[in-house]
mmCIF file of C-alpha atoms and ligand atoms in Angstrom:
data_model
loop_
_atom_site.group_PDB
_atom_site.id
_atom_site.type_symbol
_atom_site.label_atom_id
_atom_site.label_comp_id
_atom_site.label_asym_id
_atom_site.label_seq_id
_atom_site.Cartn_x
_atom_site.Cartn_y
_atom_site.Cartn_z
ATOM 1 C CA MET A 1 -2.188 -15.236 -34.632
ATOM 2 C CA SER A 2 0.158 -12.728 -33.080
ATOM 3 C CA ILE A 3 -0.988 -9.192 -32.299
ATOM 4 C CA LEU A 4 2.550 -7.925 -31.795
ATOM 5 C CA ARG A 5 5.734 -9.289 -33.347
ATOM 6 C CA ALA A 6 9.401 -8.352 -33.251
ATOM 7 C CA GLU A 7 11.251 -9.417 -36.369
ATOM 8 C CA ASN A 8 15.016 -9.429 -36.378
ATOM 9 C CA VAL A 9 15.110 -6.329 -34.194
ATOM 10 C CA SER A 10 18.427 -4.671 -33.385
ATOM 11 C CA TYR A 11 18.859 -1.560 -31.311
ATOM 12 C CA ARG A 12 21.602 0.624 -29.924
ATOM 13 C CA TYR A 13 21.269 3.921 -28.139
ATOM 14 C CA GLU A 14 22.457 7.039 -29.931
ATOM 15 C CA LYS A 15 26.112 7.875 -29.433
ATOM 16 C CA THR A 16 26.884 4.380 -28.144
ATOM 17 C CA GLU A 17 28.821 1.719 -30.022
ATOM 18 C CA ASN A 18 27.379 -1.535 -28.805
ATOM 19 C CA TYR A 19 24.030 -2.946 -29.660
ATOM 20 C CA VAL A 20 21.767 -3.606 -26.680
ATOM 21 C CA LEU A 21 19.554 -5.930 -28.714
ATOM 22 C CA GLU A 22 20.657 -7.914 -31.756
ATOM 23 C CA HIS A 23 18.408 -9.789 -34.160
ATOM 24 C CA VAL A 24 15.660 -10.269 -31.639
ATOM 25 C CA ASN A 25 12.561 -12.229 -32.623
ATOM 26 C CA ALA A 26 9.478 -12.532 -30.442
ATOM 27 C CA GLU A 27 5.762 -13.029 -30.916
ATOM 28 C CA PHE A 28 2.890 -12.036 -28.662
ATOM 29 C CA GLU A 29 -0.710 -13.221 -28.847
ATOM 30 C CA LYS A 30 -3.933 -12.096 -27.233
ATOM 31 C CA GLY A 31 -5.152 -14.108 -24.246
ATOM 32 C CA LYS A 32 -1.664 -14.838 -22.966
ATOM 33 C CA LEU A 33 0.596 -13.510 -20.244
ATOM 34 C CA TYR A 34 4.221 -13.194 -21.287
ATOM 35 C CA ILE A 35 7.126 -12.750 -18.912
ATOM 36 C CA LEU A 36 10.279 -11.009 -20.106
ATOM 37 C CA THR A 37 13.229 -11.790 -17.943
ATOM 38 C CA GLY A 38 17.013 -11.517 -18.033
ATOM 39 C CA LYS A 39 19.894 -10.004 -16.118
ATOM 40 C CA SER A 40 20.036 -6.348 -15.139
ATOM 41 C CA GLY A 41 21.178 -4.376 -18.161
ATOM 42 C CA ALA A 42 20.190 -7.155 -20.577
ATOM 43 C CA GLY A 43 17.844 -4.838 -22.460
ATOM 44 C CA LYS A 44 14.399 -5.692 -21.077
ATOM 45 C CA SER A 45 13.244 -2.097 -20.597
ATOM 46 C CA THR A 46 14.784 -1.166 -23.933
ATOM 47 C CA PHE A 47 12.816 -3.926 -25.638
ATOM 48 C CA LEU A 48 9.609 -2.770 -23.952
ATOM 49 C CA SER A 49 10.225 0.814 -25.077
ATOM 50 C CA LEU A 50 10.503 -0.456 -28.662
ATOM 51 C CA LEU A 51 7.367 -2.602 -28.369
ATOM 52 C CA SER A 52 5.488 0.339 -26.881
ATOM 53 C CA GLY A 53 6.613 2.732 -29.598
ATOM 54 C CA LEU A 54 8.568 5.025 -27.296
ATOM 55 C CA ASP A 55 11.611 4.443 -29.441
ATOM 56 C CA ARG A 56 12.258 3.155 -32.951
ATOM 57 C CA VAL A 57 14.291 0.094 -33.922
ATOM 58 C CA ASN A 58 17.580 0.523 -35.808
ATOM 59 C CA GLU A 59 17.113 -2.651 -37.797
ATOM 60 C CA GLY A 60 14.320 -5.140 -38.264
ATOM 61 C CA ARG A 61 10.712 -4.303 -37.562
ATOM 62 C CA ILE A 62 7.963 -4.433 -35.005
ATOM 63 C CA LEU A 63 4.570 -5.358 -36.343
ATOM 64 C CA TYR A 64 1.290 -4.505 -34.661
ATOM 65 C CA LYS A 65 -1.498 -6.493 -36.316
ATOM 66 C CA ASP A 66 0.875 -6.957 -39.258
ATOM 67 C CA ARG A 67 1.410 -3.205 -39.580
ATOM 68 C CA ASP A 68 4.943 -1.888 -39.290
ATOM 69 C CA LEU A 69 5.196 0.397 -36.237
ATOM 70 C CA SER A 70 7.716 2.587 -38.058
ATOM 71 C CA LYS A 71 4.974 3.518 -40.517
ATOM 72 C CA MET A 72 2.359 4.210 -37.878
ATOM 73 C CA ASN A 73 1.557 7.306 -35.858
ATOM 74 C CA LEU A 74 3.256 6.300 -32.611
ATOM 75 C CA ASP A 75 1.485 8.880 -30.462
ATOM 76 C CA ARG A 76 -1.830 7.409 -31.508
ATOM 77 C CA TYR A 77 -0.538 3.849 -31.068
ATOM 78 C CA ARG A 78 0.524 4.622 -27.507
ATOM 79 C CA ALA A 79 -2.637 6.516 -26.643
ATOM 80 C CA SER A 80 -5.150 4.033 -27.985
ATOM 81 C CA GLU A 81 -3.750 0.584 -28.715
ATOM 82 C CA ILE A 82 -1.591 -0.161 -25.694
ATOM 83 C CA GLY A 83 -1.474 0.452 -21.964
ATOM 84 C CA VAL A 84 1.904 0.754 -20.277
ATOM 85 C CA ILE A 85 2.724 0.472 -16.590
ATOM 86 C CA PHE A 86 6.112 1.857 -15.624
ATOM 87 C CA GLN A 87 8.123 0.764 -12.625
ATOM 88 C CA SER A 88 8.138 4.218 -11.124
ATOM 89 C CA TYR A 89 4.477 4.800 -10.535
ATOM 90 C CA ASN A 90 4.413 8.287 -12.067
ATOM 91 C CA LEU A 91 1.326 9.189 -10.078
ATOM 92 C CA LEU A 92 0.623 12.700 -8.831
ATOM 93 C CA LYS A 93 0.957 12.104 -5.112
ATOM 94 C CA ASN A 94 -1.108 15.087 -4.121
ATOM 95 C CA CYS A 95 -4.117 13.990 -6.171
ATOM 96 C CA SER A 96 -6.482 11.102 -5.571
ATOM 97 C CA ALA A 97 -6.409 7.865 -7.557
ATOM 98 C CA VAL A 98 -9.541 8.888 -9.439
ATOM 99 C CA GLU A 99 -8.112 12.287 -10.319
ATOM 100 C CA ASN A 100 -4.897 10.689 -11.565
ATOM 101 C CA ILE A 101 -6.819 8.494 -13.967
ATOM 102 C CA LEU A 102 -9.146 11.263 -15.133
ATOM 103 C CA LEU A 103 -6.164 13.553 -15.721
ATOM 104 C CA SER A 104 -4.344 10.923 -17.739
ATOM 105 C CA GLU A 105 -7.471 10.406 -19.875
ATOM 106 C CA ARG A 106 -7.642 14.107 -20.545
ATOM 107 C CA ILE A 107 -3.950 14.550 -21.307
ATOM 108 C CA SER A 108 -3.412 11.368 -23.350
ATOM 109 C CA ARG A 109 -6.697 11.211 -25.173
ATOM 110 C CA GLY A 110 -8.314 14.603 -24.760
ATOM 111 C CA LYS A 111 -11.281 12.940 -23.095
ATOM 112 C CA LYS A 112 -13.250 14.032 -20.103
ATOM 113 C CA GLY A 113 -13.439 10.682 -18.358
ATOM 114 C CA ASP A 114 -16.438 9.441 -16.461
ATOM 115 C CA ARG A 115 -15.881 9.327 -12.703
ATOM 116 C CA LYS A 116 -18.332 6.453 -12.233
ATOM 117 C CA GLN A 117 -16.531 4.341 -14.836
ATOM 118 C CA VAL A 118 -13.214 5.017 -13.133
ATOM 119 C CA TYR A 119 -14.697 3.856 -9.811
ATOM 120 C CA GLU A 120 -15.870 0.680 -11.542
ATOM 121 C CA LEU A 121 -12.470 0.058 -13.061
ATOM 122 C CA LEU A 122 -10.725 0.617 -9.731
ATOM 123 C CA LYS A 123 -13.223 -1.630 -7.981
ATOM 124 C CA ARG A 124 -12.347 -4.450 -10.381
ATOM 125 C CA LEU A 125 -8.768 -4.063 -9.193
ATOM 126 C CA GLY A 126 -9.744 -4.121 -5.532
ATOM 127 C CA ILE A 127 -9.699 -0.368 -4.842
ATOM 128 C CA SER A 128 -12.756 0.905 -2.973
ATOM 129 C CA GLU A 129 -14.350 4.300 -3.639
ATOM 130 C CA GLU A 130 -13.028 5.542 -0.325
ATOM 131 C CA THR A 131 -9.447 4.574 -1.245
ATOM 132 C CA ALA A 132 -9.942 5.963 -4.743
ATOM 133 C CA GLU A 133 -10.729 9.398 -3.292
ATOM 134 C CA ARG A 134 -7.745 9.463 -0.938
ATOM 135 C CA LYS A 135 -4.600 11.296 -2.006
ATOM 136 C CA VAL A 136 -2.146 8.875 -3.575
ATOM 137 C CA MET A 137 0.470 9.743 -0.939
ATOM 138 C CA HIS A 138 -1.864 8.169 1.601
ATOM 139 C CA ILE A 139 -2.397 4.818 -0.102
ATOM 140 C CA SER A 140 -0.066 1.802 0.016
ATOM 141 C CA GLY A 141 2.485 0.786 -2.638
ATOM 142 C CA GLY A 142 0.373 -2.195 -3.681
ATOM 143 C CA GLU A 143 -2.662 0.057 -4.042
ATOM 144 C CA GLN A 144 -0.645 2.575 -6.052
ATOM 145 C CA GLN A 145 0.414 -0.199 -8.398
ATOM 146 C CA ARG A 146 -3.253 -1.166 -8.897
ATOM 147 C CA VAL A 147 -4.072 2.468 -9.652
ATOM 148 C CA CYS A 148 -1.340 2.407 -12.308
ATOM 149 C CA ILE A 149 -2.833 -0.737 -13.794
ATOM 150 C CA ALA A 150 -6.262 0.904 -13.794
ATOM 151 C CA ARG A 151 -4.810 3.959 -15.511
ATOM 152 C CA ALA A 152 -3.229 1.745 -18.177
ATOM 153 C CA LEU A 153 -6.597 0.009 -18.691
ATOM 154 C CA SER A 154 -8.767 3.123 -18.777
ATOM 155 C CA HIS A 155 -9.000 3.110 -22.587
ATOM 156 C CA SER A 156 -9.375 -0.678 -22.692
ATOM 157 C CA PRO A 157 -6.244 -1.511 -24.718
ATOM 158 C CA GLU A 158 -5.767 -4.982 -26.179
ATOM 159 C CA ILE A 159 -2.107 -4.953 -25.198
ATOM 160 C CA VAL A 160 -0.885 -4.247 -21.678
ATOM 161 C CA MET A 161 2.822 -3.916 -20.894
ATOM 162 C CA ALA A 162 4.429 -3.543 -17.489
ATOM 163 C CA ASP A 163 8.053 -2.946 -16.479
ATOM 164 C CA GLU A 164 8.841 -4.690 -13.182
ATOM 165 C CA PRO A 165 5.366 -4.038 -11.762
ATOM 166 C CA THR A 166 6.123 -6.006 -8.613
ATOM 167 C CA GLY A 167 9.615 -4.623 -8.049
ATOM 168 C CA ASN A 168 8.674 -2.601 -4.972
ATOM 169 C CA LEU A 169 6.096 -4.948 -3.480
ATOM 170 C CA ASP A 170 6.204 -7.749 -0.925
ATOM 171 C CA GLU A 171 5.454 -11.296 -2.018
ATOM 172 C CA ALA A 172 1.753 -11.328 -1.190
ATOM 173 C CA ASN A 173 1.129 -8.096 -3.084
ATOM 174 C CA SER A 174 3.342 -9.237 -5.966
ATOM 175 C CA CYS A 175 1.324 -12.437 -6.339
ATOM 176 C CA GLU A 176 -1.913 -10.451 -6.247
ATOM 177 C CA ILE A 177 -0.678 -8.126 -9.002
ATOM 178 C CA MET A 178 0.427 -11.107 -11.114
ATOM 179 C CA ARG A 179 -3.011 -12.694 -10.644
ATOM 180 C CA ILE A 180 -4.542 -9.464 -11.945
ATOM 181 C CA PHE A 181 -2.333 -9.626 -15.037
ATOM 182 C CA ARG A 182 -3.246 -13.264 -15.584
ATOM 183 C CA ARG A 183 -6.927 -12.381 -15.336
ATOM 184 C CA LEU A 184 -6.482 -9.589 -17.885
ATOM 185 C CA ALA A 185 -4.993 -12.143 -20.275
ATOM 186 C CA HIS A 186 -7.096 -15.232 -19.621
ATOM 187 C CA GLU A 187 -10.498 -13.744 -18.788
ATOM 188 C CA GLU A 188 -10.402 -10.509 -20.747
ATOM 189 C CA GLY A 189 -8.417 -11.832 -23.701
ATOM 190 C CA ARG A 190 -5.725 -9.178 -23.642
ATOM 191 C CA CYS A 191 -2.092 -9.627 -24.582
ATOM 192 C CA VAL A 192 -0.111 -8.948 -21.426
ATOM 193 C CA ILE A 193 3.668 -8.503 -21.400
ATOM 194 C CA VAL A 194 5.362 -8.206 -18.025
ATOM 195 C CA ILE A 195 9.040 -7.732 -17.208
ATOM 196 C CA SER A 196 10.011 -9.594 -14.074
ATOM 197 C CA HIS A 197 13.338 -10.845 -12.824
ATOM 198 C CA THR A 198 11.722 -12.506 -9.803
ATOM 199 C CA GLU A 199 11.691 -16.242 -10.389
ATOM 200 C CA LYS A 200 8.691 -16.772 -8.125
ATOM 201 C CA MET A 201 6.557 -14.662 -10.448
ATOM 202 C CA TRP A 202 7.418 -16.582 -13.587
ATOM 203 C CA SER A 203 4.945 -19.352 -12.869
ATOM 204 C CA TYR A 204 2.126 -16.888 -13.578
ATOM 205 C CA GLY A 205 3.267 -16.530 -17.178
ATOM 206 C CA ASP A 206 2.155 -18.620 -20.123
ATOM 207 C CA GLU A 207 5.426 -18.037 -21.917
ATOM 208 C CA ILE A 208 8.777 -16.742 -20.773
ATOM 209 C CA TYR A 209 11.249 -14.905 -22.958
ATOM 210 C CA THR A 210 14.750 -14.556 -21.627
ATOM 211 C CA ILE A 211 16.532 -11.483 -22.859
ATOM 212 C CA GLY A 212 20.274 -11.830 -22.760
ATOM 213 C CA GLY A 213 23.276 -12.317 -24.943
ATOM 214 C CA LYS A 214 21.590 -9.655 -27.066
ATOM 215 C CA LYS A 215 19.016 -12.153 -28.240
ATOM 216 C CA VAL A 216 15.612 -13.169 -26.988
ATOM 217 C CA LYS A 217 15.559 -16.874 -26.328
ATOM 218 C CA ALA A 218 12.659 -19.057 -27.309
ATOM 219 C CA PRO A 219 9.744 -19.139 -24.895
ATOM 220 C CA LYS A 220 9.201 -22.047 -22.573
ATOM 221 C CA GLY A 221 7.172 -24.882 -23.978
ATOM 222 C CA SER A 222 8.104 -24.273 -27.611
HETATM 223 N N1 ATP B 1 19.367 6.257 -22.770
HETATM 224 C C1 ATP B 1 20.389 5.382 -22.808
HETATM 225 N N2 ATP B 1 21.537 5.700 -23.428
HETATM 226 C C2 ATP B 1 22.561 4.818 -23.498
HETATM 227 N N3 ATP B 1 22.514 3.566 -22.980
HETATM 228 C C3 ATP B 1 21.400 3.201 -22.338
HETATM 229 C C4 ATP B 1 20.263 4.082 -22.218
HETATM 230 N N4 ATP B 1 19.301 3.448 -21.524
HETATM 231 C C5 ATP B 1 19.795 2.229 -21.238
HETATM 232 N N5 ATP B 1 21.048 2.075 -21.718
HETATM 233 C C6 ATP B 1 21.910 0.870 -21.603
HETATM 234 O O1 ATP B 1 21.297 -0.174 -22.345
HETATM 235 C C7 ATP B 1 21.473 -1.425 -21.662
HETATM 236 C C8 ATP B 1 20.113 -2.076 -21.436
HETATM 237 O O2 ATP B 1 19.379 -1.284 -20.520
HETATM 238 P P1 ATP B 1 17.910 -1.669 -20.039
HETATM 239 O O3 ATP B 1 17.441 -0.568 -19.180
HETATM 240 O O4 ATP B 1 17.089 -2.012 -21.219
HETATM 241 O O5 ATP B 1 18.206 -2.990 -19.197
HETATM 242 P P2 ATP B 1 17.211 -3.862 -18.304
HETATM 243 O O6 ATP B 1 17.318 -5.271 -18.771
HETATM 244 O O7 ATP B 1 15.868 -3.247 -18.278
HETATM 245 O O8 ATP B 1 17.906 -3.755 -16.858
HETATM 246 P P3 ATP B 1 17.231 -3.687 -15.385
HETATM 247 O O9 ATP B 1 16.842 -5.106 -15.027
HETATM 248 O O10 ATP B 1 18.356 -3.219 -14.531
HETATM 249 O O11 ATP B 1 16.079 -2.736 -15.416
HETATM 250 C C9 ATP B 1 22.234 -1.122 -20.382
HETATM 251 O O12 ATP B 1 23.583 -1.400 -20.596
HETATM 252 C C10 ATP B 1 22.008 0.374 -20.191
HETATM 253 O O13 ATP B 1 23.089 0.970 -19.521
HETATM 254 MG MG1 MG B 2 14.745 -2.263 -16.787
#
């Protein structure tokens, strides 16, 4: 059963004439890693912003556990049901990894996070306590991306979405990040949706949706 579903979704930005997405249908289940691909400008990030409740569809609907997103409190949806990883890391460079995650917990969810739990989470993603305490400006791009993943996971969401998470990384780091996403889907049973235009990364996905021609094409294998 799908946890997230786009039904006949169309979208155009305000004050523009052309639709970016037209009659898009897509279904996402828990335990699977989905790749969204397509040309630059095809509407991948736009689609992710609709799925993550940052923006509302013009036509059609997006259903989270069969509930229409347009009828839900989107702030709450974003803060508790999903975790989003943006391409630009959006980390405070002058703070440590741990502080970044604790701050995000406090701002997004009004919670005073537990430092020990954050260490644990970061450790699962291959970040040691020493690295976790270093200012973000002094850790590598691959490590920063892991910190972003940890931040997106800090409230244990069932759905994780990432926009080009490997865009700035070399191949070895990209593969490592994709393995992390696969683990989140296969071992932790989450629904993971990743935008990637890098063909080499597609093999990590269970299903691939190609966004283009204003429609989302059927996933591989169906
Ligand atoms: N705020 C906006 N207002 C108007 N048009 C926009 C806005 N944001 C994006 N667009 C347009 O919508 C289309 C889809 O953009 P989107 O960012 O979703 O593409 P994308 O597939 O993510 O591309 P890329 O691979 O380059 O990141 C593009 O033509 C873009 O110029
Ligand atoms: Mg994009």
